[in-house]
Coordinates of C-alpha atoms in Angstrom, one line a residue:
M1 CA 190.1 -58.9 159.9
E2 CA 192.6 -55.9 159.8
S3 CA 190.5 -54.0 162.4
E4 CA 190.5 -57.0 164.7
M5 CA 194.3 -57.1 164.9
R6 CA 195.8 -56.4 168.3
S7 CA 198.8 -54.1 168.8
I8 CA 201.8 -55.4 170.7
G9 CA 200.9 -53.1 173.6
E10 CA 197.3 -54.5 173.8
T11 CA 198.6 -58.0 173.6
A12 CA 201.1 -57.3 176.3
R13 CA 198.5 -55.7 178.6
D14 CA 196.0 -58.6 178.2
S15 CA 198.4 -61.5 178.3
G16 CA 200.8 -60.4 181.1
L17 CA 203.8 -61.1 179.1
G18 CA 205.2 -57.6 178.5
V19 CA 206.2 -55.8 175.4
S20 CA 209.9 -56.8 175.7
A21 CA 209.0 -60.5 176.3
L22 CA 206.8 -60.5 173.2
R23 CA 209.6 -59.1 171.1
F24 CA 211.9 -61.7 172.6
Y25 CA 209.6 -64.6 171.8
D26 CA 209.1 -63.2 168.3
R27 CA 212.9 -63.2 167.7
A28 CA 213.0 -66.8 169.1
G29 CA 210.3 -67.9 166.8
V30 CA 208.0 -69.0 169.6
L31 CA 205.2 -66.5 169.2
V32 CA 205.5 -64.8 165.8
P33 CA 203.1 -61.9 165.2
A34 CA 200.5 -62.3 162.4
R35 CA 201.7 -59.1 160.8
V36 CA 204.7 -56.9 161.0
D37 CA 204.5 -53.4 159.4
P38 CA 207.2 -53.4 156.7
V39 CA 208.0 -49.7 157.3
S40 CA 207.9 -49.2 161.1
G41 CA 208.5 -52.8 162.1
Y42 CA 205.5 -52.6 164.5
R43 CA 204.1 -56.0 165.4
W44 CA 200.4 -56.9 165.2
Y45 CA 198.8 -60.0 166.6
A46 CA 195.7 -61.9 165.5
P47 CA 192.8 -62.3 168.0
E48 CA 193.4 -66.0 168.4
Q49 CA 197.1 -65.3 169.4
L50 CA 196.0 -63.8 172.7
E51 CA 195.2 -67.3 174.1
E52 CA 198.7 -68.4 173.0
A53 CA 200.2 -65.4 174.6
R54 CA 198.4 -66.1 177.9
L55 CA 199.4 -69.8 177.8
L56 CA 203.0 -68.7 177.1
A57 CA 202.9 -66.3 180.1
R58 CA 201.8 -69.2 182.4
L59 CA 204.6 -71.5 181.1
R60 CA 207.1 -68.7 181.5
R61 CA 206.0 -68.1 185.1
A62 CA 206.4 -71.8 185.7
G63 CA 210.0 -71.6 184.4
M64 CA 209.6 -74.1 181.6
P65 CA 212.5 -74.3 179.2
L66 CA 212.1 -72.6 175.9
A67 CA 212.5 -75.8 173.9
D68 CA 209.6 -77.4 175.8
I69 CA 207.5 -74.2 175.5
R70 CA 207.8 -74.5 171.7
L71 CA 206.4 -78.0 171.8
V72 CA 203.6 -77.2 174.2
L73 CA 202.4 -74.4 172.0
A74 CA 202.6 -76.5 168.9
G75 CA 200.6 -79.3 170.5
W76 CA 198.1 -77.3 172.6
A77 CA 195.3 -77.0 170.0
G78 CA 195.8 -80.5 168.6
A79 CA 193.4 -83.4 169.1
D80 CA 196.1 -85.5 170.8
T81 CA 197.3 -83.8 174.0
D82 CA 199.4 -86.7 175.2
L83 CA 202.7 -84.9 174.4
V84 CA 201.6 -81.7 176.1
R85 CA 200.6 -83.6 179.3
R86 CA 203.9 -85.5 179.3
L87 CA 205.9 -82.2 178.9
L88 CA 204.0 -80.6 181.8
E89 CA 204.5 -83.6 184.0
A90 CA 208.2 -83.8 183.1
H91 CA 208.7 -80.1 184.0
L92 CA 206.8 -80.6 187.3
R93 CA 209.2 -83.4 188.2
R94 CA 212.2 -81.2 187.4
L95 CA 210.8 -78.5 189.7
E96 CA 210.2 -81.0 192.5
R97 CA 213.8 -82.3 192.1
G98 CA 215.1 -78.8 192.1
L99 CA 213.1 -78.0 195.3
S100 CA 214.5 -81.1 197.0
D101 CA 218.0 -80.2 196.0
A102 CA 217.5 -76.7 197.3
R103 CA 216.2 -78.0 200.6
T104 CA 219.3 -80.0 201.0
E105 CA 221.6 -77.1 200.3
F106 CA 219.7 -74.8 202.6
S107 CA 219.9 -77.3 205.4
A108 CA 223.6 -77.4 204.9
L109 CA 223.8 -73.6 204.9
R110 CA 221.7 -73.4 208.1
A111 CA 224.1 -75.8 209.7
L112 CA 227.1 -73.6 208.7
L113 CA 225.3 -70.6 210.1
D114 CA 224.7 -72.4 213.4
D115 CA 228.5 -73.0 213.6
R116 CA 229.6 -69.5 212.8
E117 CA 230.3 -66.7 215.1
N118 CA 230.5 -63.2 213.7
P119 CA 231.3 -60.6 216.3
M120 CA 231.2 -57.8 213.8
T121 CA 227.5 -58.2 213.5
S122 CA 226.6 -58.6 217.1
L123 CA 223.7 -56.4 218.2
S124 CA 225.8 -54.1 220.3
E125 CA 228.7 -53.9 222.6
D126 CA 228.3 -54.0 226.4
T127 CA 229.3 -50.4 227.0
A128 CA 227.0 -47.5 226.3
V129 CA 227.8 -45.1 223.5
R130 CA 226.7 -41.5 223.5
L131 CA 226.9 -39.2 220.5
S132 CA 226.2 -35.5 220.0
L133 CA 225.3 -34.3 216.5
S134 CA 223.3 -31.7 214.6
G135 CA 219.5 -32.3 214.6
S136 CA 219.3 -31.2 211.0
A137 CA 222.1 -33.6 209.9
L138 CA 220.3 -36.5 211.6
A139 CA 217.0 -35.5 210.0
A140 CA 218.6 -35.3 206.6
A141 CA 220.2 -38.7 207.0
L142 CA 216.9 -40.3 208.1
D143 CA 215.1 -38.7 205.2
A144 CA 217.8 -40.0 202.8
V145 CA 217.3 -43.7 203.8
R146 CA 213.7 -44.1 205.2
F147 CA 212.2 -44.9 201.8
A148 CA 214.3 -48.0 201.3
A149 CA 213.4 -49.8 204.6
G150 CA 211.7 -53.1 204.3
T151 CA 208.1 -53.9 205.3
D152 CA 208.1 -57.7 204.7
P153 CA 207.1 -59.4 208.0
G154 CA 209.0 -62.5 206.9
L155 CA 212.2 -60.5 207.1
P156 CA 212.0 -58.6 210.4
M157 CA 215.7 -57.8 210.4
L158 CA 215.1 -55.4 207.5
G159 CA 212.1 -53.7 209.1
G160 CA 214.2 -50.9 210.6
I161 CA 217.2 -48.5 210.0
L162 CA 220.7 -49.6 210.9
F163 CA 222.5 -47.1 213.1
D164 CA 226.2 -48.0 212.6
V165 CA 228.4 -46.0 215.0
E166 CA 232.2 -46.2 214.5
D167 CA 234.8 -43.9 216.0
G168 CA 232.1 -41.3 216.7
A169 CA 230.7 -41.2 213.2
L170 CA 227.1 -42.3 212.5
C171 CA 226.1 -44.2 209.3
L172 CA 222.4 -45.0 208.6
V173 CA 221.4 -47.8 206.3
A174 CA 218.1 -49.2 205.1
T175 CA 217.3 -51.9 202.6
D176 CA 214.3 -54.0 201.5
R177 CA 216.5 -56.3 199.2
Y178 CA 215.5 -54.5 196.0
R179 CA 217.0 -51.1 197.0
M180 CA 219.4 -49.8 199.6
A181 CA 220.1 -46.3 200.9
V182 CA 223.1 -45.1 202.9
A183 CA 223.7 -41.8 204.6
R184 CA 226.3 -40.5 207.0
A185 CA 226.0 -37.8 209.7
A186 CA 228.9 -36.2 211.4
A187 CA 228.9 -36.7 215.1
E188 CA 231.0 -36.3 218.2
G189 CA 231.6 -39.3 220.4
P190 CA 234.2 -41.5 222.0
A191 CA 237.0 -42.6 219.7
G192 CA 237.3 -46.3 219.1
S193 CA 233.6 -47.0 219.7
R194 CA 231.8 -49.4 217.5
V195 CA 228.2 -50.4 217.9
R196 CA 225.5 -51.4 215.4
V197 CA 221.8 -51.5 216.3
T198 CA 218.7 -51.7 214.1
V199 CA 216.1 -49.1 215.1
P200 CA 212.6 -50.2 214.2
L201 CA 210.7 -48.0 211.8
P202 CA 208.1 -46.6 214.3
L203 CA 211.0 -45.5 216.6
A204 CA 212.9 -44.0 213.7
D205 CA 209.9 -42.1 212.7
A206 CA 209.4 -40.8 216.2
M207 CA 213.0 -39.7 216.2
R208 CA 212.4 -37.8 213.0
A209 CA 209.4 -36.1 214.4
L210 CA 211.6 -34.5 217.1
L211 CA 214.1 -33.1 214.7
D212 CA 212.9 -29.6 213.6
G213 CA 216.0 -27.4 213.8
D214 CA 219.8 -27.2 213.8
D215 CA 220.1 -27.5 217.6
P216 CA 222.4 -30.3 218.8
V217 CA 220.8 -33.6 219.8
R218 CA 222.1 -36.5 221.9
L219 CA 221.9 -40.1 220.7
S220 CA 222.6 -42.9 223.2
V221 CA 222.9 -46.6 222.7
D222 CA 222.9 -48.7 225.8
G223 CA 222.7 -52.4 225.1
D224 CA 219.6 -53.0 223.0
R225 CA 218.0 -49.6 223.9
V226 CA 218.4 -46.4 222.0
T227 CA 217.5 -42.9 223.1
L228 CA 217.3 -39.6 221.3
E229 CA 217.2 -36.3 223.3
T230 CA 216.7 -32.8 222.0
G231 CA 216.2 -30.0 224.4
D232 CA 213.7 -31.2 227.0
R233 CA 212.1 -33.8 224.7
Q234 CA 213.2 -37.4 224.1
T235 CA 212.1 -40.7 222.5
A236 CA 213.5 -44.1 223.3
G237 CA 212.8 -47.7 222.6
Q238 CA 214.1 -51.2 222.1
C239 CA 216.2 -52.1 219.0
L240 CA 215.3 -55.0 216.8
G241 CA 216.8 -58.3 218.1
H242 CA 218.1 -59.3 214.7
D243 CA 221.4 -58.7 212.9
F244 CA 221.4 -56.4 209.9
P245 CA 223.3 -57.7 206.8
D246 CA 226.8 -56.5 206.1
Y247 CA 225.9 -53.5 203.9
R248 CA 229.5 -52.7 203.1
R249 CA 229.8 -55.8 201.0
L250 CA 226.6 -54.8 199.1
V251 CA 227.7 -51.3 198.1
R252 CA 230.9 -52.3 196.5
L253 CA 229.8 -51.8 192.9
P254 CA 231.8 -52.1 189.7
A255 CA 232.4 -48.7 188.1
G256 CA 229.7 -47.6 185.7
R257 CA 229.0 -44.7 183.4
R258 CA 228.2 -41.5 185.4
A259 CA 225.4 -39.4 184.0
P260 CA 224.5 -36.1 185.8
V261 CA 220.8 -35.4 185.8
D262 CA 218.7 -32.3 186.4
V263 CA 216.4 -33.8 189.0
P264 CA 213.2 -31.9 188.5
A265 CA 213.2 -32.4 184.7
F266 CA 214.4 -36.1 185.0
R267 CA 211.7 -36.9 187.6
E268 CA 209.0 -35.4 185.3
A269 CA 210.4 -37.5 182.4
V270 CA 210.2 -40.6 184.5
R271 CA 206.8 -39.8 185.9
T272 CA 205.2 -39.1 182.6
G273 CA 207.5 -41.1 180.3
P274 CA 207.1 -44.5 178.8
V275 CA 206.8 -47.6 180.8
R276 CA 206.8 -51.2 179.5
T277 CA 203.1 -51.7 179.0
G278 CA 202.0 -54.8 180.8
E279 CA 205.6 -55.4 182.0
V280 CA 205.1 -56.7 185.5
R281 CA 207.6 -58.2 187.9
E282 CA 206.9 -59.3 191.5
Q283 CA 208.8 -57.3 194.1
D284 CA 207.6 -58.1 197.6
G285 CA 204.4 -59.4 196.1
V286 CA 203.5 -56.0 194.6
P287 CA 203.3 -55.7 190.8
C288 CA 205.4 -52.8 189.4
D289 CA 205.8 -50.8 186.3
L290 CA 209.3 -50.5 184.9
T291 CA 211.2 -47.5 183.6
V292 CA 213.8 -48.5 181.1
L293 CA 216.8 -46.1 181.1
E294 CA 219.2 -45.5 178.2
V295 CA 222.5 -43.7 178.2
A296 CA 223.0 -41.6 175.0
A297 CA 226.2 -41.2 173.2
D298 CA 226.7 -37.8 174.8
G299 CA 226.5 -39.3 178.3
S300 CA 222.9 -38.1 179.1
V301 CA 220.4 -40.5 180.4
A302 CA 216.6 -40.6 179.8
P303 CA 213.7 -43.1 179.8
A304 CA 213.9 -45.2 176.7
G305 CA 211.0 -45.2 174.2
D306 CA 208.6 -48.2 174.0
G307 CA 210.4 -49.6 171.0
A308 CA 213.9 -49.4 172.4
E309 CA 216.0 -52.5 172.3
G310 CA 219.6 -53.4 173.0
R311 CA 222.0 -54.7 175.6
D312 CA 222.7 -51.4 177.3
L313 CA 219.2 -50.7 178.6
V314 CA 218.7 -50.8 182.3
A315 CA 215.2 -51.4 183.7
V316 CA 214.2 -50.5 187.3
N317 CA 211.0 -50.2 189.3
R318 CA 209.6 -46.8 188.4
D319 CA 208.2 -46.0 191.8
F320 CA 211.4 -47.0 193.5
L321 CA 213.3 -44.7 191.1
L322 CA 211.0 -41.7 191.8
E323 CA 211.4 -42.3 195.6
A324 CA 215.2 -42.5 195.3
L325 CA 215.3 -39.2 193.3
A326 CA 213.1 -37.5 195.9
A327 CA 215.3 -38.8 198.8
G328 CA 218.3 -37.4 197.0
A329 CA 217.1 -34.0 198.2
G330 CA 218.8 -31.9 195.5
D331 CA 218.4 -30.5 192.0
R332 CA 221.4 -32.3 190.7
L333 CA 222.2 -36.0 191.1
V334 CA 224.5 -38.4 189.4
L335 CA 223.2 -41.8 188.1
E336 CA 225.9 -44.4 187.9
I337 CA 224.8 -47.1 185.4
G338 CA 226.8 -50.2 184.7
D339 CA 225.9 -53.5 183.2
P340 CA 222.1 -54.2 182.8
T341 CA 222.4 -56.7 185.6
A342 CA 224.3 -54.4 187.9
P343 CA 222.6 -52.2 190.5
L344 CA 221.9 -48.6 189.5
A345 CA 223.5 -46.1 191.9
I346 CA 222.0 -42.6 192.6
R347 CA 224.6 -40.4 194.1
R348 CA 224.9 -36.8 195.3
P349 CA 227.7 -34.9 193.5
D350 CA 228.8 -33.2 196.7
D351 CA 228.4 -36.1 199.2
A352 CA 230.1 -39.4 198.5
D353 CA 228.7 -40.9 201.8
T354 CA 225.0 -40.5 200.9
F355 CA 223.6 -42.5 198.1
S356 CA 221.1 -45.2 197.1
I357 CA 221.2 -48.2 194.8
L358 CA 218.3 -50.0 193.0
M359 CA 218.4 -53.5 191.8
P360 CA 217.7 -53.8 188.1
V361 CA 214.9 -56.0 186.6
R362 CA 215.7 -58.3 183.8
L363 CA 213.7 -57.5 180.7
E364 CA 214.1 -60.8 178.9
D365 CA 214.4 -64.4 179.9

């Protein structure tokens, strides 16, 4: 029997619950492991507990309250399944009522949106705006934000890069909801100008392909058309016909602990370090592994070990973290870590206007 016991990692992998969730449900007395090592505290599960774990994962994904989950698990293997059926039906009715309430609220919100006018997020002003800036500066700004752009066809307004021109300065922003990147490029242009357009990703990539040196380039926005000229080459196209969200509201983060990192060493630690085995969350419909970060007493930050627990752990999509570190384009960056539910900021120590933020992933329900 001992040889048939399953480790917590194996149980997580085969059930879809995740190691942290199994620990949580153990502490809650919902799914208690068959054996706990008295020395290491490591949890071991009996073979028949895998079916319970898979059932628990389904109930969890359906959002069933913990009190009802306890009763479903207790009655699942019994001869009389009437209680289980009634609990499932009651939860389905709750979900249907919640959906009905949500539809009502969203209808009200749509009506409010229809009545609102927001001139600050109009596609562009009527007058053309022309900027001159360094090709290398624009290339660096595009490289800093491109990774965060959205690809969800259901959210076309996020499928590009915002070019925000104000008083001659150019700010680039991209977001897919789960991460956001912001970069600023110095530019020369008319004072008092303000125009915001969202450049579709294919056009932004075509712009980047033209930028191969420090020579000045010319950026023009005329209505919903944007043009980039460098030397005798140019690329141009239509901007997206959607408003980009007000990114300035989204980057106002509460102050967190600042932890400088050596980027090559930290990236390698993240790439090869522990992930929450079987810990899967849906982000844009793509399952993701999580890196859990922990700030030590001396202020350093590193991926936490598989058995780490506590309220100060911050979990993020590992691939998103690696991409943000690469986009930081430097050997030294600063991670700003706040509450586990607050976004993680990745900042350049010498450039306050270029940074990215990642949304955290909740480890426990």
